[in-house]
Amino acid sequence: MKKLSGLKKTTKVDFATYLGVTLAFLIVYYRLQRGGLTNAMTSWLVPVCCFIVMAVSLNLVVGISGELSLGHAGFMSVGAFSGVVAGMSLRGAIPFTPVRLVVAILVGALFAAVAGVIVGVPVLRLRGDYLAIVTLAFGQIIKDLINCLLVGYDSKGLHIIFNLGKKTVADLHLEEGGVAIIKGAQGAVGIQKMSSFLAGYVLVMVTLVIVLNLIRSRTGRAIMAIRDNRIAAESVGINVTKYKMIAFVTSAALAGAAGALYGLNYGSLVSSRFDFNTSILVLVYVVLGGLGNIWGSVIGATVLYILPEALRQFADYRMLFYAIVLILVMLATNNPHLQQLAGTVAERFRGKKPARAGEGGQSHE
Amino acid sequence: MKKTLALLLAVCMMVAVLAGCGGNKETAAPTEEATAPVEENVGAENAGAASGTFKIGGIGPMTGGAAQYGMAAMTGAQIAVDEINALGGPVQFEFRAEDDVNVADTAVNAYNTLKDWGMQVLVGAVTTTPCISVSAEAYNDRIFCLTPSASSTDVTAGKDNMFQMCFTDPNQGLSGAQYITENFPDAKVAVIYKNDDAYSVGIRDAFVGAMGDAVVYEGTFTEDTQTDFSVQVTAAQAAGADVVYLPMYYQPATVILTYAKSIGYAPTFIGVDGMDGILDQEGFDASLAEGVLVMSPFAATSTDELTVKFVEEYQNRMGQLPNQFAADGYDCVYAIYNALQAAGCTADMSNEELCDALISTFTSDSFSYSGLTGQGMTWSTVGEVTKLPMAFLIKDGVYTTP
């Protein structure tokens, strides 16, 4: 206990985040195994995990690196489609589903990271809001590119056609027994469901470990230094582009992993799911959870994904209520009186139980 | 402290205003009662509880860009349910519609919400992509599904419990090609389609495959570019096309027709079932649609008794003419109703038993259904419907048989 209280405050918050996520997972998993969850709740589990990873990874760019990315769903899309192709085409090579899922997630992360490098290399050298503009375009471009993509798989391997107008699935010339995985605008269909809540939890934990350790490391301090004052950071010899790239590509890779997990959770997938609205939605999770606040993103994503589903009883007024709740949360978190109140409560907590400060904040939310 | 009080008051006021909204809806807007199906059916449930009340779920987009399709289909289904319950027969329905925003994961959430409610048969999902995801789940759970309008072949592929009320996209493309070959021999054909939409691409692929060299021009557009068609229409004109095939919904088609008129290009425009509704599009001069051929299984202007009654009821509720989606939703409920009676199902049967009974009824030779969208419809074991497409010519602002 003595050792614990000697830790830095940030470390304590990090451990509390891990602990909080794990506890939440154990409780839900226990209830899931015992059949204590409704079907509706069960169907939220995997997408919630995906969007937690999305929000945490976007927070790395928006909150920690201080750049605005408006195309995060584009990376999710890249990860989702490459992950689905990997997951479906490796059916023969890796019969054991969990291993195939892991491979698919890694493939998704890899492709998204490559996309991140392609976008990042030219743009992160610039100053100003260029990243926002370019990522916005990237999200649109990816959507259109995938609409032109025809991918099939048979015993000879993968067949990929980039369709510029006249081609159809028949042009893949698949053998008997081959499957068309991505059919252009029709998206990927007939996907075998592989994702599970356990996999989602593992991915969330891996994401948290990667992101939190990156933030607390020397690299992370360099990234935050650039965010706070670029000129000062450059003056002490920090390579601005390199550190921005590290944050951006890590974020893209994690979004790709989330995309793969998401894609393999449903029978069908279309690129229009990952449009501008989805990017903004993830940005909303991050902003309402608190910029630069990782556990805030976890809670923001969880609450805001479940909220519109939980409001189904309001039928027609569902989205109206959702919008009102968003506005109220925005007002409440920016209200100085409430902040003061929260500060007093947190201080009192800290006075009694120093080690649980992070969690105290969490339950307050 | 004053500010906190002010905020608190503001919250109270907002709640009060919203509560007011809710109240208004009940009294002042009875036309929208279709969206509050649970309360509405309380009476029916009591009346029919002893003789079997089936819980029918519906999934479709009721908010977002595709909301009009979901709203139409679910309202159509609700009308059928109300009619059946009003008959007071032994089979009664309880209907609940859930929103899927035209997104696959939301549709699965909606499906599971309905499962928690105790859904026994599903009418949905209305749009293709959500429907594929939902049908994969329903296949595992053995819940019988009849979709009003998810037309891709992927919806039914490999799932014996999944049936369609609408034509499949390839069938529609093929019958379009057949119609043009028969009625416009030697025509030069142009196709304008939406290449980020599964429906449009599915029809186009089959159509172009069947037409072959007769297609002289193909133009594409996307969701983001469907407000301007000057490039595509001019190119179709330059290619000398005298038939322009439009596999798309009616909103972009109105833009195409308007532009074609403005440059004095007057080929024969042929639309698919998504074109139905073009005459009611607000802000569109219906005279521009003169001479357009619409290949749709349903026309709101038909004069048979069933259609007239349905159109009247739909207009009472929604204040506009029903489109093909509404008719499909209506037919879905009646087809299920007929099949339940034919199979002698009771409401206390499990999902699996109901599913098996309905599958064998729907695929049996003796079962056929005649409704708003066709006569003597039968279903194959794949789940595809067999019915005749009808071609309507728009003349003097109404559908006529050419």
JSON list of C-alpha atoms in Angstrom, two decimals, chain A residues 38-41 43-44 47 51 140 143-144 147 165-169 183 185-186 189-190 193 262 265-270 273 305 309 312 315-321 324 328 331 335 337-338, chain B residues 1 3-4 7 11 14 18 21-22 25 32 35 63 98-99 101 103-106 108-110 112-113 115-116 129-130 132-133 136-137 152 154 193 195-198 201-202 204-205 218 222 224:
[
{"chain": "A", "resi": 38, "resn": "THR", "atom": "CA", "xyz": [-30.97, -9.30, -22.40]},
{"chain": "A", "resi": 39, "resn": "ASN", "atom": "CA", "xyz": [-30.37, -10.02, -26.06]},
{"chain": "A", "resi": 40, "resn": "ALA", "atom": "CA", "xyz": [-30.26, -6.30, -26.75]},
{"chain": "A", "resi": 41, "resn": "MET", "atom": "CA", "xyz": [-27.50, -5.77, -24.17]},
{"chain": "A", "resi": 43, "resn": "SER", "atom": "CA", "xyz": [-25.56, -7.20, -28.99]},
{"chain": "A", "resi": 44, "resn": "TRP", "atom": "CA", "xyz": [-24.06, -3.93, -27.68]},
{"chain": "A", "resi": 47, "resn": "PRO", "atom": "CA", "xyz": [-19.55, -2.57, -30.93]},
{"chain": "A", "resi": 51, "resn": "PHE", "atom": "CA", "xyz": [-15.92, 2.31, -30.37]},
{"chain": "A", "resi": 140, "resn": "GLN", "atom": "CA", "xyz": [-14.51, 10.24, -48.53]},
{"chain": "A", "resi": 143, "resn": "LYS", "atom": "CA", "xyz": [-15.42, 5.20, -49.20]},
{"chain": "A", "resi": 144, "resn": "ASP", "atom": "CA", "xyz": [-15.30, 5.62, -52.96]},
{"chain": "A", "resi": 147, "resn": "ASN", "atom": "CA", "xyz": [-16.99, 0.97, -53.72]},
{"chain": "A", "resi": 165, "resn": "GLY", "atom": "CA", "xyz": [-17.01, 1.18, -64.22]},
{"chain": "A", "resi": 166, "resn": "LYS", "atom": "CA", "xyz": [-17.72, -1.89, -66.31]},
{"chain": "A", "resi": 167, "resn": "LYS", "atom": "CA", "xyz": [-16.63, -4.84, -64.19]},
{"chain": "A", "resi": 168, "resn": "THR", "atom": "CA", "xyz": [-18.80, -7.08, -62.06]},
{"chain": "A", "resi": 169, "resn": "VAL", "atom": "CA", "xyz": [-18.26, -9.97, -59.70]},
{"chain": "A", "resi": 183, "resn": "LYS", "atom": "CA", "xyz": [-18.64, -6.84, -54.08]},
{"chain": "A", "resi": 185, "resn": "ALA", "atom": "CA", "xyz": [-20.91, -1.00, -53.58]},
{"chain": "A", "resi": 186, "resn": "GLN", "atom": "CA", "xyz": [-22.73, -3.98, -52.17]},
{"chain": "A", "resi": 189, "resn": "VAL", "atom": "CA", "xyz": [-21.56, -9.92, -47.45]},
{"chain": "A", "resi": 190, "resn": "GLY", "atom": "CA", "xyz": [-21.86, -13.37, -45.95]},
{"chain": "A", "resi": 193, "resn": "LYS", "atom": "CA", "xyz": [-19.20, -13.83, -37.35]},
{"chain": "A", "resi": 262, "resn": "TYR", "atom": "CA", "xyz": [-16.30, -4.54, -35.93]},
{"chain": "A", "resi": 265, "resn": "ASN", "atom": "CA", "xyz": [-19.05, -9.04, -35.89]},
{"chain": "A", "resi": 266, "resn": "TYR", "atom": "CA", "xyz": [-21.77, -8.62, -38.54]},
{"chain": "A", "resi": 267, "resn": "GLY", "atom": "CA", "xyz": [-22.97, -10.51, -41.58]},
{"chain": "A", "resi": 268, "resn": "SER", "atom": "CA", "xyz": [-22.65, -7.53, -43.89]},
{"chain": "A", "resi": 269, "resn": "LEU", "atom": "CA", "xyz": [-20.48, -4.48, -44.18]},
{"chain": "A", "resi": 270, "resn": "VAL", "atom": "CA", "xyz": [-20.72, -1.49, -46.49]},
{"chain": "A", "resi": 273, "resn": "ARG", "atom": "CA", "xyz": [-21.15, 2.89, -42.72]},
{"chain": "A", "resi": 305, "resn": "TYR", "atom": "CA", "xyz": [-23.04, 4.26, -27.92]},
{"chain": "A", "resi": 309, "resn": "GLU", "atom": "CA", "xyz": [-30.21, 2.13, -27.96]},
{"chain": "A", "resi": 312, "resn": "ARG", "atom": "CA", "xyz": [-35.65, 2.99, -27.86]},
{"chain": "A", "resi": 315, "resn": "ALA", "atom": "CA", "xyz": [-39.72, 5.56, -30.25]},
{"chain": "A", "resi": 316, "resn": "ASP", "atom": "CA", "xyz": [-39.93, 8.62, -32.50]},
{"chain": "A", "resi": 317, "resn": "TYR", "atom": "CA", "xyz": [-38.30, 10.94, -30.01]},
{"chain": "A", "resi": 318, "resn": "ARG", "atom": "CA", "xyz": [-35.24, 8.73, -29.62]},
{"chain": "A", "resi": 319, "resn": "MET", "atom": "CA", "xyz": [-32.79, 10.86, -31.57]},
{"chain": "A", "resi": 320, "resn": "LEU", "atom": "CA", "xyz": [-34.28, 14.06, -30.18]},
{"chain": "A", "resi": 321, "resn": "PHE", "atom": "CA", "xyz": [-33.55, 12.90, -26.64]},
{"chain": "A", "resi": 324, "resn": "ILE", "atom": "CA", "xyz": [-30.68, 16.89, -25.88]},
{"chain": "A", "resi": 328, "resn": "LEU", "atom": "CA", "xyz": [-26.82, 18.87, -21.56]},
{"chain": "A", "resi": 331, "resn": "LEU", "atom": "CA", "xyz": [-23.28, 22.35, -20.85]},
{"chain": "A", "resi": 335, "resn": "ASN", "atom": "CA", "xyz": [-20.33, 24.75, -16.19]},
{"chain": "A", "resi": 337, "resn": "HIS", "atom": "CA", "xyz": [-20.12, 25.67, -10.75]},
{"chain": "A", "resi": 338, "resn": "LEU", "atom": "CA", "xyz": [-20.40, 21.99, -11.49]},
{"chain": "B", "resi": 1, "resn": "MET", "atom": "CA", "xyz": [-25.72, 29.57, -6.62]},
{"chain": "B", "resi": 3, "resn": "LYS", "atom": "CA", "xyz": [-26.65, 30.20, -11.88]},
{"chain": "B", "resi": 4, "resn": "THR", "atom": "CA", "xyz": [-27.06, 26.65, -10.60]},
{"chain": "B", "resi": 7, "resn": "LEU", "atom": "CA", "xyz": [-29.68, 25.79, -14.88]},
{"chain": "B", "resi": 11, "resn": "VAL", "atom": "CA", "xyz": [-33.71, 21.67, -17.16]},
{"chain": "B", "resi": 14, "resn": "MET", "atom": "CA", "xyz": [-37.03, 21.55, -20.99]},
{"chain": "B", "resi": 18, "resn": "LEU", "atom": "CA", "xyz": [-40.86, 17.73, -23.89]},
{"chain": "B", "resi": 21, "resn": "CYS", "atom": "CA", "xyz": [-44.61, 17.43, -26.94]},
{"chain": "B", "resi": 22, "resn": "GLY", "atom": "CA", "xyz": [-45.50, 13.92, -25.92]},
{"chain": "B", "resi": 25, "resn": "LYS", "atom": "CA", "xyz": [-48.70, 13.80, -30.13]},
{"chain": "B", "resi": 32, "resn": "GLU", "atom": "CA", "xyz": [-48.96, 9.25, -36.44]},
{"chain": "B", "resi": 35, "resn": "THR", "atom": "CA", "xyz": [-45.53, 4.63, -34.70]},
{"chain": "B", "resi": 63, "resn": "THR", "atom": "CA", "xyz": [-34.66, 8.21, -38.92]},
{"chain": "B", "resi": 98, "resn": "GLU", "atom": "CA", "xyz": [-37.86, -0.62, -34.39]},
{"chain": "B", "resi": 99, "resn": "ASP", "atom": "CA", "xyz": [-35.56, 1.89, -36.03]},
{"chain": "B", "resi": 101, "resn": "VAL", "atom": "CA", "xyz": [-31.10, 4.11, -39.19]},
{"chain": "B", "resi": 103, "resn": "VAL", "atom": "CA", "xyz": [-27.02, 0.79, -40.37]},
{"chain": "B", "resi": 104, "resn": "ALA", "atom": "CA", "xyz": [-26.19, -2.89, -39.96]},
{"chain": "B", "resi": 105, "resn": "ASP", "atom": "CA", "xyz": [-25.13, -2.85, -36.32]},
{"chain": "B", "resi": 106, "resn": "THR", "atom": "CA", "xyz": [-28.08, -0.74, -35.24]},
{"chain": "B", "resi": 108, "resn": "VAL", "atom": "CA", "xyz": [-28.87, -6.08, -35.10]},
{"chain": "B", "resi": 109, "resn": "ASN", "atom": "CA", "xyz": [-29.45, -4.10, -31.91]},
{"chain": "B", "resi": 110, "resn": "ALA", "atom": "CA", "xyz": [-33.03, -3.46, -33.00]},
{"chain": "B", "resi": 112, "resn": "ASN", "atom": "CA", "xyz": [-32.24, -8.15, -30.34]},
{"chain": "B", "resi": 113, "resn": "THR", "atom": "CA", "xyz": [-34.49, -5.57, -28.72]},
{"chain": "B", "resi": 115, "resn": "LYS", "atom": "CA", "xyz": [-36.23, -10.61, -29.49]},
{"chain": "B", "resi": 116, "resn": "ASP", "atom": "CA", "xyz": [-36.32, -9.47, -25.87]},
{"chain": "B", "resi": 129, "resn": "THR", "atom": "CA", "xyz": [-27.39, -4.07, -45.83]},
{"chain": "B", "resi": 130, "resn": "PRO", "atom": "CA", "xyz": [-29.12, -4.12, -42.42]},
{"chain": "B", "resi": 132, "resn": "ILE", "atom": "CA", "xyz": [-28.22, -9.18, -44.47]},
{"chain": "B", "resi": 133, "resn": "SER", "atom": "CA", "xyz": [-26.86, -8.72, -40.96]},
{"chain": "B", "resi": 136, "resn": "ALA", "atom": "CA", "xyz": [-27.66, -13.95, -40.35]},
{"chain": "B", "resi": 137, "resn": "GLU", "atom": "CA", "xyz": [-28.79, -13.52, -36.73]},
{"chain": "B", "resi": 152, "resn": "SER", "atom": "CA", "xyz": [-30.30, -8.17, -52.98]},
{"chain": "B", "resi": 154, "resn": "ASP", "atom": "CA", "xyz": [-27.36, -11.87, -50.64]},
{"chain": "B", "resi": 193, "resn": "TYR", "atom": "CA", "xyz": [-26.80, 4.27, -62.04]},
{"chain": "B", "resi": 195, "resn": "ASN", "atom": "CA", "xyz": [-22.45, 3.13, -57.98]},
{"chain": "B", "resi": 196, "resn": "ASP", "atom": "CA", "xyz": [-22.33, 3.40, -54.20]},
{"chain": "B", "resi": 197, "resn": "ASP", "atom": "CA", "xyz": [-25.74, 1.81, -53.78]},
{"chain": "B", "resi": 198, "resn": "ALA", "atom": "CA", "xyz": [-26.15, -1.96, -53.74]},
{"chain": "B", "resi": 201, "resn": "VAL", "atom": "CA", "xyz": [-25.55, -1.64, -58.90]},
{"chain": "B", "resi": 202, "resn": "GLY", "atom": "CA", "xyz": [-27.33, -4.99, -58.53]},
{"chain": "B", "resi": 204, "resn": "ARG", "atom": "CA", "xyz": [-27.43, -2.49, -63.45]},
{"chain": "B", "resi": 205, "resn": "ASP", "atom": "CA", "xyz": [-25.14, -5.56, -63.41]},
{"chain": "B", "resi": 218, "resn": "GLU", "atom": "CA", "xyz": [-23.07, 4.10, -68.80]},
{"chain": "B", "resi": 222, "resn": "THR", "atom": "CA", "xyz": [-22.97, 8.65, -55.87]},
{"chain": "B", "resi": 224, "resn": "ASP", "atom": "CA", "xyz": [-22.73, 12.98, -52.82]}
]
